[in-house]
Amino acid sequence: MYRVNMIKIFLAIMLCVLLRINISNADTFSVDGANGWGFNMNGWPNGKIFDVGDVVEFKYKIGMHNMVIVNKLGFDSCNATGGEVLSSGDDQVLVPKGTTYFICSIGDHCANGVKVAIIGK
Ligand SMILES: [Cu+2]
């Protein structure tokens, strides 16, 4: 009897592991494809809706740009105050539910289009 219960528990754990593998098929998307984070982003992501848990990757030359996660007001006004600043040159962000706003806070880059909003569902 004890042995049967152990087998049932083992099978239940294995089932959980398999289900987790099936639901965690997150994709990685590079901002503006091969062009990376910068000017002339061609409207990226062009209306695409991401899955929560997908990864958005911001690639750029260190020092040329940075990436700041801001709120809608910061996005609309290109104001990075209070935002989370990332500057590794290869910043990877997990897509949360809702809209997330990203801007570059160097010079007038944001006003010149180095900004993007992504939607996760
Ligand atoms: Cu920039």
PDB file of N, CA, C and O in Angstrom, residues 13 35 44 49 55 59 80 90-91 102 110 112 116-118 121:
ATOM      1  N   ILE A  13       3.979  14.188  -9.595  1.00  0.00           N
ATOM      2  CA  ILE A  13       5.084  15.146  -9.748  1.00  0.00           C
ATOM      3  C   ILE A  13       5.533  15.205 -11.208  1.00  0.00           C
ATOM      4  O   ILE A  13       5.729  16.288 -11.772  1.00  0.00           O
ATOM      5  N   ASN A  35      17.841  45.143 -36.614  1.00  0.00           N
ATOM      6  CA  ASN A  35      18.334  46.522 -36.501  1.00  0.00           C
ATOM      7  C   ASN A  35      18.603  46.946 -35.063  1.00  0.00           C
ATOM      8  O   ASN A  35      19.406  47.830 -34.814  1.00  0.00           O
ATOM      9  N   TRP A  44       8.124  49.417 -35.168  1.00  0.00           N
ATOM     10  CA  TRP A  44       8.135  48.182 -34.386  1.00  0.00           C
ATOM     11  C   TRP A  44       7.464  48.399 -33.033  1.00  0.00           C
ATOM     12  O   TRP A  44       7.696  49.436 -32.431  1.00  0.00           O
ATOM     13  N   ILE A  49       0.922  41.843 -30.483  1.00  0.00           N
ATOM     14  CA  ILE A  49       0.637  41.611 -29.064  1.00  0.00           C
ATOM     15  C   ILE A  49       1.480  40.417 -28.624  1.00  0.00           C
ATOM     16  O   ILE A  49       1.475  39.372 -29.271  1.00  0.00           O
ATOM     17  N   VAL A  55      10.098  37.229 -24.072  1.00  0.00           N
ATOM     18  CA  VAL A  55      11.235  38.091 -23.750  1.00  0.00           C
ATOM     19  C   VAL A  55      11.442  39.088 -24.884  1.00  0.00           C
ATOM     20  O   VAL A  55      11.450  38.702 -26.061  1.00  0.00           O
ATOM     21  N   LYS A  59      18.924  45.411 -28.084  1.00  0.00           N
ATOM     22  CA  LYS A  59      20.354  45.362 -28.424  1.00  0.00           C
ATOM     23  C   LYS A  59      20.783  46.715 -28.972  1.00  0.00           C
ATOM     24  O   LYS A  59      20.139  47.263 -29.870  1.00  0.00           O
ATOM     25  N   ALA A  80      12.290  60.502 -18.335  1.00  0.00           N
ATOM     26  CA  ALA A  80      12.716  59.240 -17.729  1.00  0.00           C
ATOM     27  C   ALA A  80      12.775  59.297 -16.207  1.00  0.00           C
ATOM     28  O   ALA A  80      13.159  58.314 -15.566  1.00  0.00           O
ATOM     29  N   ASP A  90      22.485  44.909 -24.058  1.00  0.00           N
ATOM     30  CA  ASP A  90      21.703  43.722 -24.404  1.00  0.00           C
ATOM     31  C   ASP A  90      20.743  43.455 -23.249  1.00  0.00           C
ATOM     32  O   ASP A  90      20.929  42.526 -22.466  1.00  0.00           O
ATOM     33  N   ASP A  91      19.740  44.326 -23.144  1.00  0.00           N
ATOM     34  CA  ASP A  91      18.803  44.264 -22.021  1.00  0.00           C
ATOM     35  C   ASP A  91      17.619  43.375 -22.390  1.00  0.00           C
ATOM     36  O   ASP A  91      17.009  43.565 -23.437  1.00  0.00           O
ATOM     37  N   PHE A 102       8.973  51.894 -23.005  1.00  0.00           N
ATOM     38  CA  PHE A 102      10.429  51.978 -22.987  1.00  0.00           C
ATOM     39  C   PHE A 102      10.867  53.224 -23.761  1.00  0.00           C
ATOM     40  O   PHE A 102      10.345  53.499 -24.851  1.00  0.00           O
ATOM     41  N   CYS A 110      14.699  60.032 -27.480  1.00  0.00           N
ATOM     42  CA  CYS A 110      13.285  59.638 -27.336  1.00  0.00           C
ATOM     43  C   CYS A 110      12.400  60.498 -28.230  1.00  0.00           C
ATOM     44  O   CYS A 110      11.557  59.973 -28.960  1.00  0.00           O
ATOM     45  N   ASN A 112      13.138  61.821 -30.813  1.00  0.00           N
ATOM     46  CA  ASN A 112      13.413  61.468 -32.211  1.00  0.00           C
ATOM     47  C   ASN A 112      13.091  60.002 -32.509  1.00  0.00           C
ATOM     48  O   ASN A 112      13.614  59.425 -33.467  1.00  0.00           O
ATOM     49  N   VAL A 116       9.392  52.820 -27.490  1.00  0.00           N
ATOM     50  CA  VAL A 116       8.504  51.771 -27.961  1.00  0.00           C
ATOM     51  C   VAL A 116       7.601  51.339 -26.811  1.00  0.00           C
ATOM     52  O   VAL A 116       7.986  51.375 -25.649  1.00  0.00           O
ATOM     53  N   ALA A 117       6.364  51.001 -27.148  1.00  0.00           N
ATOM     54  CA  ALA A 117       5.420  50.470 -26.178  1.00  0.00           C
ATOM     55  C   ALA A 117       5.052  49.068 -26.623  1.00  0.00           C
ATOM     56  O   ALA A 117       4.817  48.828 -27.809  1.00  0.00           O
ATOM     57  N   ILE A 118       5.056  48.136 -25.685  1.00  0.00           N
ATOM     58  CA  ILE A 118       4.666  46.767 -26.047  1.00  0.00           C
ATOM     59  C   ILE A 118       3.506  46.316 -25.167  1.00  0.00           C
ATOM     60  O   ILE A 118       3.370  46.739 -24.016  1.00  0.00           O
ATOM     61  N   LYS A 121      -0.309  39.947 -23.360  1.00  0.00           N
ATOM     62  CA  LYS A 121      -1.632  39.377 -23.012  1.00  0.00           C
ATOM     63  C   LYS A 121      -1.498  37.918 -22.710  1.00  0.00           C
ATOM     64  O   LYS A 121      -0.581  37.264 -23.212  1.00  0.00           O
TER      65      LYS A 121
END
